[in-house]
């Protein structure tokens, strides 16, 4: 028996509202992607029409790939993001294991100390960070960004992973201890594989703000050789502000990798948010 | 007996090995620079470039001295407006979308959920620039869309007018981030136990009144979390305004918020040189504003909401 049956009219209104917001959310993105494949005349004369035989043009992409160093910027973003994620996951999982597995005097205090980093943005320490990086000669290196992003990602990673590690059966771990496995083996061989889904969630959560960050690349690594794609796009857009073909293509090139990754990982991401928030 | 004690003592070393990498990186790159920045706000350099301890003098300069105070209070006021727009537009839309998505057996739910979250994935640079193009009178996309529904007279170069630029930028930010409150509240709605909903249905509480009377009170803790996340995010915002309006947060500083003010002060702009000490002072003020917001949440709001949790 299901007393709550919604009428067709109400269902229709629900879908209408959802479709309206879908259009609001997607149309700007589609507009940019669509116009990036058009000639200048096409962009201005019929901005709302998809590219046709007469308006189709790749001139924007040719300019972007010819003038900018987007391939290098992509490489930089990729290195910084992947290495940061690796260390966030490794260090975060190790700390999460220590905090969730063992009882020791400073456990709660250290948990609170790390919790500070979830709420207080690392940006507020920028001046101190820049002084430190300048003093150690790390300005304009990948390492500077990797260190900052690792520090930024660790607090949330520890909390999400600790939550999941508590669910790993204690019997399993104790059985391993009786078999004489070391704590390190238990962590790397037993616990880590079991929390792999949570690690994927943390990876996606960590990846988005790093890939999209403008502040730290602008301040710590503005040089040509370490420029990330977000900063590169920002500078390129400022420089080519009147070349609409190039601007639209640069925007599309920056949008596409994120969209592709999102469609690959969206299930993981949504499951992660759902699981985390239910707690 | 002694065997167990030895084993225990050995285990203690593992704890340190597991904890230290995270603690070292976190402390060295986040906590120490933050403390240094807070400390730096108490110093200033003189004409000979010698550094002196000046106590709270920098804060007095920032709050009172006309050259700084006008910009600071403007940025702070704009930041509150920015936050308020998020609270009254972003979070209600997020709640509404989540409520619609959580309707049982809704076809196309996964599609909508994915679509709503797309803007959130994009970088501020892309979002700022894309909207700048879309709202540009040169391209004319917005006037022609408005023209199609006979509302062309509404159009104005919103980002370029002092009276509307801040609201426009805030709404662009809402467009981008509405996915986050939506997801968190959606998850909270799914987490409500079936027994509660069934009991409500038994009593004849269904449809919209079920949402207002049963579900909304139960998801209040999540709305609290969403609010504090919005607060922290807004008082730390920078990228979107920098990409859409530039470091000067134009027109005439009408979109200047604390993040852009900090950037200009720290790095200098046009003819003004960067000032590390005043930059640190602004960062310190931002730190205390965010801390106050987080504490207000933890001690005032979250405590009262505990009783709703399952």
Coordinates of C-alpha atoms in Angstrom, one line a residue:
Chain A
X1 CA 0.0 0.0 0.0
X2 CA 1.4 3.3 -1.0
X3 CA -0.9 6.2 0.0
X4 CA 1.4 8.9 -1.5
X5 CA 0.7 8.9 -5.2
X6 CA 1.5 12.0 -7.1
X7 CA -0.8 13.2 -9.8
X8 CA 0.4 13.5 -13.4
X9 CA 0.0 17.3 -13.3
X10 CA 2.2 17.6 -10.3
X11 CA 4.9 15.3 -11.9
X12 CA 4.7 17.5 -15.0
X13 CA 5.4 20.6 -12.9
X14 CA 8.3 18.9 -11.2
X15 CA 9.9 18.0 -14.5
X16 CA 9.2 21.5 -15.8
X17 CA 11.1 23.0 -12.9
X18 CA 14.0 20.6 -13.3
X19 CA 14.2 21.1 -17.0
X20 CA 14.3 24.9 -16.5
X21 CA 17.2 24.6 -14.2
X22 CA 19.0 22.1 -16.5
X23 CA 18.8 24.8 -19.2
X24 CA 20.1 27.5 -16.9
X25 CA 22.9 25.3 -15.8
X26 CA 24.0 23.9 -19.2
X27 CA 23.2 26.5 -21.8
X28 CA 26.2 28.9 -21.0
X29 CA 28.5 25.9 -21.3
X30 CA 26.9 24.7 -24.5
X31 CA 26.9 28.3 -25.9
X32 CA 30.7 28.6 -25.4
X33 CA 31.5 25.1 -26.8
X34 CA 29.2 25.6 -29.8
X35 CA 30.6 29.0 -30.8
X36 CA 34.2 28.0 -30.4
X37 CA 33.7 26.0 -33.7
X38 CA 32.4 28.9 -35.7
X39 CA 34.0 31.7 -37.8
X40 CA 34.0 35.2 -36.5
X41 CA 31.1 36.2 -38.6
X42 CA 29.1 33.1 -37.4
X43 CA 29.8 34.0 -33.8
X44 CA 28.4 37.4 -34.1
X45 CA 25.7 37.0 -36.6
X46 CA 24.0 33.9 -35.2
X47 CA 25.4 33.3 -31.7
X48 CA 22.6 31.0 -30.8
X49 CA 22.8 28.6 -33.8
X50 CA 25.0 25.5 -33.9
X51 CA 27.8 25.7 -36.4
X52 CA 26.7 25.0 -39.9
X53 CA 28.7 24.3 -43.1
X54 CA 29.1 28.0 -43.8
X55 CA 30.0 29.1 -40.3
X56 CA 32.1 26.1 -39.2
X57 CA 35.7 27.1 -38.5
X58 CA 38.6 25.9 -36.4
X59 CA 40.5 29.1 -36.6
X60 CA 40.2 29.8 -32.9
X61 CA 41.7 26.4 -32.0
X62 CA 44.6 27.1 -34.5
X63 CA 45.3 30.4 -32.8
X64 CA 45.2 28.9 -29.3
X65 CA 47.4 26.0 -30.1
X66 CA 49.8 28.2 -32.1
X67 CA 50.1 31.2 -29.8
X68 CA 49.7 29.8 -26.4
X69 CA 51.6 27.0 -24.8
X70 CA 48.6 25.1 -23.8
X71 CA 50.1 21.7 -24.2
X72 CA 52.8 22.6 -21.7
X73 CA 50.3 24.2 -19.3
X74 CA 48.2 21.0 -19.5
X75 CA 51.4 19.1 -18.6
X76 CA 52.1 21.4 -15.6
X77 CA 48.5 21.1 -14.3
X78 CA 48.6 17.4 -14.7
X79 CA 51.9 17.0 -12.8
X80 CA 50.9 19.3 -10.0
X81 CA 47.4 17.8 -9.6
X82 CA 48.5 14.1 -9.8
X83 CA 51.5 14.4 -7.5
X84 CA 49.4 16.4 -5.0
X85 CA 46.6 13.9 -5.1
X86 CA 49.1 11.1 -4.5
X87 CA 50.6 12.7 -1.4
X88 CA 47.2 13.8 -0.1
X89 CA 45.9 10.2 -0.4
X90 CA 49.1 8.5 1.0
X91 CA 49.7 10.9 3.9
X92 CA 46.0 11.4 4.6
X93 CA 45.3 7.6 4.7
X94 CA 48.3 7.0 7.0
X95 CA 47.2 9.7 9.4
X96 CA 43.5 8.5 9.2
X97 CA 44.6 5.0 10.0
X98 CA 46.6 6.2 13.0
X99 CA 43.7 8.3 14.3
X100 CA 41.0 5.7 13.8
X101 CA 43.0 2.5 14.7
X102 CA 45.0 3.4 17.8
X103 CA 44.2 4.9 21.1
X104 CA 46.8 7.3 22.4
X105 CA 46.9 10.4 24.5
X106 CA 47.0 13.0 21.8
X107 CA 44.4 11.4 19.5
X108 CA 41.6 13.9 20.0
X109 CA 43.9 16.9 20.2
X110 CA 45.5 16.0 16.9
X111 CA 42.1 15.4 15.3
X112 CA 41.0 18.9 16.3
X113 CA 44.3 20.3 15.1
X114 CA 43.7 18.8 11.7
X115 CA 40.0 19.9 11.7
X116 CA 41.2 23.5 11.8
X117 CA 42.4 23.1 8.3
X118 CA 39.0 22.0 7.0
X119 CA 37.4 25.3 8.1
X120 CA 40.2 27.8 7.8
X121 CA 41.3 28.4 4.2
X122 CA 45.0 28.0 3.5
X123 CA 44.9 31.2 1.4
X124 CA 45.0 33.3 4.5
X125 CA 48.5 32.2 5.2
X126 CA 49.6 33.2 1.6
X127 CA 52.0 35.9 2.8
X128 CA 53.8 33.5 5.1
X129 CA 53.8 30.8 2.4
X130 CA 55.3 33.1 -0.2
X131 CA 58.0 34.2 2.2
X132 CA 58.9 30.6 3.0
X133 CA 58.9 29.6 -0.6
X134 CA 61.0 32.6 -1.6
X135 CA 63.5 31.9 1.3
X136 CA 63.9 28.3 0.1
X137 CA 64.1 29.2 -3.5
X138 CA 60.9 27.3 -4.5
X139 CA 59.1 30.1 -6.2
X140 CA 58.2 29.1 -9.8
X141 CA 58.6 25.4 -9.1
X142 CA 56.1 22.6 -9.3
X143 CA 57.2 21.6 -5.8
X144 CA 55.9 24.8 -4.3
X145 CA 52.4 24.2 -5.6
X146 CA 52.5 20.5 -4.8
X147 CA 53.4 21.2 -1.1
X148 CA 50.7 23.8 -0.8
X149 CA 48.0 21.6 -2.3
X150 CA 49.1 18.6 -0.3
X151 CA 48.8 20.6 2.9
X152 CA 45.4 22.0 1.7
X153 CA 44.0 18.5 0.9
X154 CA 45.2 16.5 3.9
X155 CA 42.6 17.7 6.6
X156 CA 39.5 16.7 4.6
X157 CA 41.2 13.5 3.4
X158 CA 42.0 12.4 7.0
X159 CA 38.4 12.9 8.1
X160 CA 36.7 11.2 5.2
X161 CA 39.2 8.3 5.2
X162 CA 39.1 7.9 9.0
X163 CA 35.3 7.6 8.8
X164 CA 35.6 4.7 6.3
X165 CA 38.5 3.0 8.1
X166 CA 36.4 2.7 11.3
X167 CA 34.1 0.4 9.3
X168 CA 36.9 -2.0 8.5
X169 CA 36.3 -5.1 10.6
X170 CA 38.4 -5.2 13.7
X171 CA 38.4 -9.0 13.6
X172 CA 40.1 -9.0 10.3
X173 CA 42.9 -6.7 11.6
X174 CA 43.3 -8.8 14.7
X175 CA 43.5 -12.0 12.8
X176 CA 46.2 -10.5 10.7
X177 CA 48.1 -9.4 13.9
X178 CA 47.8 -12.9 15.3
X179 CA 49.3 -14.2 12.0
X180 CA 52.3 -12.0 12.8
X181 CA 51.7 -9.3 10.1
X182 CA 53.3 -5.9 11.0
X183 CA 51.1 -2.8 11.4
X184 CA 52.5 -1.5 8.1
X185 CA 51.5 -4.6 6.2
X186 CA 48.0 -4.5 7.8
X187 CA 47.7 -0.9 6.6
X188 CA 49.1 -1.2 3.1
X189 CA 47.8 -4.8 2.2
X190 CA 44.6 -5.0 4.2
X191 CA 43.1 -1.7 5.0
X192 CA 44.1 0.4 2.0
X193 CA 42.5 -2.0 -0.6
X194 CA 39.3 -2.1 1.5
X195 CA 38.9 1.7 1.5
X196 CA 39.7 2.1 -2.2
X197 CA 36.2 3.6 -3.0
X198 CA 36.6 6.2 -0.3
X199 CA 40.1 7.0 -1.7
X200 CA 38.5 7.6 -5.2
X201 CA 36.0 10.0 -3.7
X202 CA 38.8 11.9 -1.9
X203 CA 40.8 12.0 -5.1
X204 CA 37.9 13.6 -7.0
X205 CA 37.3 16.1 -4.2
X206 CA 40.9 17.0 -4.0
X207 CA 41.4 17.2 -7.8
X208 CA 38.7 19.8 -8.6
X209 CA 40.0 22.7 -6.4
X210 CA 43.6 22.0 -7.4
X211 CA 43.0 21.9 -11.1
X212 CA 40.8 25.0 -11.0
X213 CA 42.9 27.1 -8.5
X214 CA 44.1 30.5 -9.8
X215 CA 45.4 32.1 -6.5
X216 CA 48.5 30.0 -5.8
X217 CA 49.7 29.6 -9.4
X218 CA 49.3 33.4 -9.8
X219 CA 51.3 34.0 -6.6
X220 CA 53.8 31.1 -6.3
X221 CA 54.4 30.0 -9.9
X222 CA 53.5 32.7 -12.4
X223 CA 56.5 31.8 -14.6
X224 CA 56.1 30.5 -18.1
X225 CA 57.6 27.1 -17.4
X226 CA 55.5 26.2 -14.4
X227 CA 52.2 27.9 -15.5
X228 CA 49.1 25.8 -14.9
X229 CA 46.3 25.6 -17.5
X230 CA 44.0 27.7 -15.3
X231 CA 46.5 30.6 -15.0
X232 CA 47.6 30.1 -18.6
X233 CA 43.9 30.5 -19.7
X234 CA 43.5 33.5 -17.5
X235 CA 46.5 35.3 -19.0
X236 CA 45.7 34.2 -22.6
X237 CA 42.1 35.4 -22.2
X238 CA 43.3 38.8 -21.0
X239 CA 45.8 39.1 -23.9
X240 CA 43.4 38.0 -26.6
X241 CA 40.4 39.7 -25.3
X242 CA 39.3 41.0 -28.7
X243 CA 40.0 37.8 -30.6
X244 CA 36.7 36.1 -29.9
X245 CA 37.5 32.9 -31.8
X246 CA 40.7 32.4 -29.7
X247 CA 38.9 33.2 -26.5
X248 CA 36.0 30.8 -27.1
X249 CA 38.4 28.1 -28.1
X250 CA 40.6 28.6 -25.1
X251 CA 37.6 28.4 -22.8
X252 CA 36.4 25.2 -24.5
X253 CA 39.9 23.7 -24.2
X254 CA 39.8 24.4 -20.5
X255 CA 36.3 23.1 -20.0
X256 CA 36.6 19.9 -21.9
X257 CA 39.1 17.9 -19.8
X258 CA 37.1 18.7 -16.6
X259 CA 33.8 17.7 -18.2
X260 CA 35.3 14.4 -19.5
X261 CA 36.7 13.6 -16.0
X262 CA 33.4 14.6 -14.5
X263 CA 31.4 12.2 -16.7
X264 CA 33.8 9.4 -15.9
X265 CA 33.8 10.0 -12.1
X266 CA 30.4 11.6 -11.5
X267 CA 28.9 8.4 -10.1
X268 CA 31.8 8.1 -7.7
X269 CA 31.6 11.7 -6.7
X270 CA 27.9 11.7 -6.0
X271 CA 28.1 8.4 -4.1
X272 CA 30.9 10.0 -2.0
X273 CA 28.9 13.1 -1.2
X274 CA 25.9 11.0 -0.4
X275 CA 27.8 8.6 1.9
X276 CA 29.6 11.4 3.6
X277 CA 26.6 13.6 4.3
X278 CA 24.4 10.9 5.6
X279 CA 26.7 10.5 8.6
Chain B
X1 CA 53.1 -10.1 30.3
X2 CA 56.3 -8.4 29.3
X3 CA 55.8 -9.6 25.8
X4 CA 52.6 -7.7 25.5
X5 CA 54.2 -4.6 26.9
X6 CA 57.0 -4.8 24.3
X7 CA 54.5 -5.3 21.6
X8 CA 52.6 -2.2 22.8
X9 CA 55.7 -0.1 22.9
X10 CA 56.6 -1.1 19.4
X11 CA 53.1 -0.2 18.2
X12 CA 53.6 3.3 19.5
X13 CA 56.3 3.8 16.9
X14 CA 54.0 2.9 14.1
X15 CA 51.6 5.6 15.2
X16 CA 54.3 8.2 14.8
X17 CA 55.3 6.9 11.4
X18 CA 51.7 7.0 10.2
X19 CA 51.0 10.4 11.6
X20 CA 54.2 12.4 11.0
X21 CA 54.2 12.9 7.2
X22 CA 50.7 14.4 7.2
X23 CA 51.4 16.4 10.4
X24 CA 54.7 17.8 9.1
X25 CA 53.4 18.9 5.7
X26 CA 50.2 20.3 7.3
X27 CA 52.0 22.2 10.1
X28 CA 54.9 23.5 7.9
X29 CA 52.9 24.6 4.9
X30 CA 49.6 25.6 6.5
X31 CA 49.8 26.3 10.2
X32 CA 53.3 28.0 10.5
X33 CA 52.7 30.4 7.5
X34 CA 49.3 31.2 8.9
X35 CA 50.8 32.0 12.3
X36 CA 53.5 34.0 10.6
X37 CA 51.0 36.0 8.6
X38 CA 49.0 36.7 11.8
X39 CA 52.2 37.8 13.5
X40 CA 53.3 40.0 10.6
X41 CA 50.2 42.1 11.0
X42 CA 51.8 43.5 14.2
X43 CA 54.8 44.9 12.3
X44 CA 55.5 47.6 9.8
X45 CA 58.5 48.9 7.9
X46 CA 59.5 52.6 8.1
X47 CA 61.1 54.8 5.4
X48 CA 64.5 53.3 5.9
X49 CA 63.0 49.8 5.4
X50 CA 63.6 48.9 9.0
X51 CA 60.9 46.7 10.5
X52 CA 59.3 47.7 13.8
X53 CA 56.8 46.2 16.1
X54 CA 53.8 48.5 15.9
X55 CA 51.2 46.6 17.9
X56 CA 47.7 47.1 16.6
X57 CA 48.7 50.2 14.7
X58 CA 48.1 48.5 11.3
X59 CA 44.6 47.6 12.3
X60 CA 43.9 51.2 13.3
X61 CA 45.3 52.4 9.9
X62 CA 43.0 49.9 8.2
X63 CA 39.9 50.7 10.1
X64 CA 40.3 54.5 10.5
X65 CA 42.8 56.1 8.2
X66 CA 40.8 57.5 5.2
X67 CA 43.1 56.1 2.5
X68 CA 42.6 52.5 3.8
X69 CA 39.4 52.7 5.7
X70 CA 37.3 53.7 2.7
X71 CA 38.5 50.7 0.7
X72 CA 38.4 48.3 3.6
X73 CA 34.8 49.1 4.7
X74 CA 33.7 49.0 1.1
X75 CA 35.2 45.6 0.6
X76 CA 33.8 44.3 3.8
X77 CA 30.3 45.6 3.0
X78 CA 30.4 44.2 -0.5
X79 CA 31.5 40.8 1.0
X80 CA 28.5 40.8 3.3
X81 CA 26.2 41.6 0.3
X82 CA 27.9 38.8 -1.7
X83 CA 27.3 36.4 1.2
X84 CA 23.7 37.5 1.7
X85 CA 22.9 37.0 -2.0
X86 CA 24.3 33.5 -1.7
X87 CA 22.2 32.8 1.4
X88 CA 18.9 34.1 -0.1
X89 CA 19.3 32.8 -3.6
X90 CA 21.8 29.9 -3.7
X91 CA 20.6 28.0 -0.7
X92 CA 16.9 28.1 -1.3
X93 CA 17.4 27.1 -4.9
X94 CA 19.7 24.3 -3.7
X95 CA 17.0 23.1 -1.2
X96 CA 14.3 23.3 -3.9
X97 CA 16.3 21.3 -6.4
X98 CA 17.2 18.7 -3.8
X99 CA 13.6 18.4 -2.7
X100 CA 12.5 17.8 -6.3
X101 CA 15.3 15.4 -7.0
X102 CA 14.5 13.3 -3.9
X103 CA 10.9 12.6 -5.0
X104 CA 10.7 8.8 -5.0
X105 CA 10.9 7.0 -8.4
X106 CA 11.6 10.2 -10.3
X107 CA 12.5 9.4 -13.9
X108 CA 15.7 11.1 -15.2
X109 CA 17.0 11.8 -11.8
X110 CA 20.6 10.8 -12.6
X111 CA 20.6 13.1 -15.6
X112 CA 19.3 16.1 -13.7
X113 CA 21.8 15.5 -10.9
X114 CA 24.7 15.3 -13.3
X115 CA 23.6 18.4 -15.3
X116 CA 23.1 20.5 -12.2
X117 CA 26.6 19.8 -11.0
X118 CA 28.4 20.6 -14.2
X119 CA 28.9 24.4 -13.5
X120 CA 30.4 23.5 -10.1
X121 CA 33.2 21.5 -11.8
X122 CA 34.4 24.4 -13.9
X123 CA 37.1 26.8 -12.9
X124 CA 36.3 30.3 -11.8
X125 CA 38.4 31.6 -14.7
X126 CA 36.2 29.8 -17.2
X127 CA 33.0 30.8 -15.5
X128 CA 34.0 34.4 -15.0
X129 CA 35.1 34.8 -18.6
X130 CA 32.2 32.9 -20.2
X131 CA 29.6 35.0 -18.4
X132 CA 31.5 38.1 -19.3
X133 CA 31.1 37.2 -22.9
X134 CA 27.5 36.1 -22.5
X135 CA 26.5 39.4 -20.8
X136 CA 28.6 41.5 -23.1
X137 CA 26.6 44.0 -25.2
X138 CA 29.1 43.5 -28.0
X139 CA 28.2 39.9 -28.6
X140 CA 24.5 40.6 -27.9
X141 CA 23.5 37.0 -26.9
X142 CA 21.7 38.2 -23.8
X143 CA 19.7 41.0 -25.5
X144 CA 18.6 38.6 -28.2
X145 CA 17.5 36.0 -25.8
X146 CA 15.6 38.6 -23.8
X147 CA 14.2 39.9 -27.1
X148 CA 12.7 36.5 -27.8
X149 CA 10.5 36.8 -24.7
X150 CA 9.9 40.6 -25.3
X151 CA 12.0 41.6 -22.4
X152 CA 14.8 43.3 -24.3
X153 CA 14.2 46.6 -22.4
X154 CA 15.5 44.8 -19.3
X155 CA 19.0 44.4 -20.7
X156 CA 21.8 46.6 -19.5
X157 CA 25.6 46.0 -19.3
X158 CA 25.1 44.6 -15.8
X159 CA 28.7 43.8 -15.1
X160 CA 29.8 47.2 -16.2
X161 CA 27.4 49.3 -14.1
X162 CA 28.3 50.2 -10.6
X163 CA 24.8 49.7 -9.3
X164 CA 24.4 46.1 -10.6
X165 CA 27.9 44.7 -11.0
X166 CA 28.1 43.2 -7.5
X167 CA 24.7 41.5 -7.7
X168 CA 25.5 40.1 -11.1
X169 CA 28.9 38.7 -10.0
X170 CA 27.2 37.2 -7.0
X171 CA 24.5 35.6 -9.1
X172 CA 27.1 34.1 -11.4
X173 CA 28.8 32.6 -8.4
X174 CA 25.4 31.3 -7.3
X175 CA 24.9 29.7 -10.7
X176 CA 28.2 28.0 -10.4
X177 CA 27.9 26.8 -6.8
X178 CA 24.3 25.9 -6.3
X179 CA 25.3 22.2 -7.0
X180 CA 27.0 22.0 -3.6
X181 CA 24.1 22.8 -1.3
X182 CA 21.9 20.8 -3.7
X183 CA 24.0 17.6 -3.3
X184 CA 24.5 17.9 0.5
X185 CA 20.8 18.5 1.1
X186 CA 19.8 15.8 -1.4
X187 CA 22.0 13.4 0.5
X188 CA 20.4 14.5 3.8
X189 CA 16.9 14.0 2.4
X190 CA 17.8 10.5 1.2
X191 CA 19.1 9.8 4.7
X192 CA 15.8 10.4 6.4
X193 CA 14.7 7.0 7.7
X194 CA 11.7 5.4 5.9
X195 CA 9.9 4.8 9.1
X196 CA 9.6 8.6 9.7
X197 CA 8.2 9.2 6.2
X198 CA 5.8 6.2 6.6
X199 CA 4.6 7.5 9.9
X200 CA 3.9 10.9 8.3
X201 CA 2.0 9.2 5.5
X202 CA -0.1 7.3 8.0
X203 CA -1.1 10.6 9.6
X204 CA -2.0 11.9 6.1
X205 CA 1.0 14.3 5.9
X206 CA 2.0 14.1 2.2
X207 CA 3.3 16.1 -0.6
X208 CA 4.5 19.7 0.1
X209 CA 3.2 19.8 3.7
X210 CA 5.3 16.7 4.3
X211 CA 8.3 18.5 3.1
X212 CA 7.7 21.6 5.2
X213 CA 6.6 19.9 8.4
X214 CA 8.7 16.7 8.4
X215 CA 11.6 16.8 6.1
X216 CA 12.8 20.4 6.4
X217 CA 13.1 20.3 10.2
X218 CA 15.0 17.1 9.9
X219 CA 17.6 18.5 7.4
X220 CA 18.2 21.7 9.4
X221 CA 21.6 20.5 10.6
X222 CA 22.7 20.1 6.9
X223 CA 21.4 23.6 6.1
X224 CA 23.5 24.8 9.0
X225 CA 26.6 23.1 7.5
X226 CA 25.8 24.5 4.0
X227 CA 25.5 28.0 5.6
X228 CA 28.8 27.8 7.3
X229 CA 30.5 26.4 4.1
X230 CA 28.9 29.3 2.1
X231 CA 30.2 31.8 4.7
X232 CA 33.8 30.5 4.6
X233 CA 33.8 30.2 0.8
X234 CA 32.4 33.7 0.3
X235 CA 34.8 35.4 2.7
X236 CA 37.6 33.7 1.0
X237 CA 36.4 34.3 -2.5
X238 CA 38.8 35.9 -5.1
X239 CA 39.1 34.0 -8.3
X240 CA 35.7 34.8 -9.9
X241 CA 35.9 38.5 -9.3
X242 CA 39.5 38.6 -10.4
X243 CA 38.6 36.8 -13.7
X244 CA 35.4 38.7 -14.4
X245 CA 36.3 42.2 -13.2
X246 CA 40.1 42.2 -12.8
X247 CA 42.2 43.0 -9.8
X248 CA 40.7 46.5 -9.5
X249 CA 37.3 44.8 -9.0
X250 CA 35.6 47.4 -11.1
X251 CA 33.7 49.4 -12.0
X252 CA 35.0 51.8 -9.4
X253 CA 35.6 49.1 -6.8
X254 CA 31.9 48.2 -6.7
X255 CA 32.7 44.4 -6.8
X256 CA 35.7 44.7 -4.5
X257 CA 35.6 42.0 -1.7
X258 CA 38.2 41.2 0.9
X259 CA 40.0 38.6 -1.3
X260 CA 40.6 41.1 -4.1
X261 CA 41.5 43.8 -1.6
X262 CA 44.0 41.5 0.0
X263 CA 45.5 40.7 -3.4
X264 CA 45.9 44.3 -4.4
X265 CA 47.3 45.4 -1.1
X266 CA 49.8 42.5 -1.0
X267 CA 51.0 42.7 -4.6
X268 CA 50.4 46.3 -5.4
X269 CA 48.6 47.5 -8.5
X270 CA 49.2 50.2 -11.0
X271 CA 51.5 52.7 -9.2
X272 CA 51.0 51.5 -5.7
X273 CA 53.6 49.1 -4.4
X274 CA 52.7 46.0 -2.6
X275 CA 52.6 46.1 1.2
X276 CA 53.3 42.8 3.0
X277 CA 52.4 44.2 6.4
X278 CA 49.1 45.7 5.5
X279 CA 48.4 42.6 3.4
X280 CA 49.0 40.5 6.5
X281 CA 46.7 42.8 8.4
X282 CA 43.9 42.2 6.0
X283 CA 44.5 38.5 6.0
X284 CA 44.3 38.6 9.8
X285 CA 41.0 40.4 9.7
X286 CA 39.7 37.8 7.2
X287 CA 40.9 35.0 9.5
X288 CA 39.0 36.4 12.5
X289 CA 35.9 37.0 10.4
X290 CA 36.0 33.4 9.2
X291 CA 36.8 32.1 12.7
X292 CA 33.9 34.1 14.2
X293 CA 31.6 32.6 11.6
X294 CA 32.8 29.0 12.3
X295 CA 32.6 29.5 16.0
X296 CA 29.1 30.9 15.8
X297 CA 28.1 27.8 13.8
X298 CA 29.8 25.4 16.2
X299 CA 28.6 26.9 19.5
X300 CA 25.3 28.5 18.7
X301 CA 23.8 26.6 15.8
X302 CA 25.2 23.1 15.9
X303 CA 24.6 22.6 19.6
X304 CA 20.9 23.3 19.3
X305 CA 20.6 21.0 16.3
X306 CA 22.1 17.9 17.8
X307 CA 18.8 16.6 19.0
X308 CA 17.6 16.3 15.4
X309 CA 20.2 13.8 14.4
X310 CA 19.4 10.1 14.2

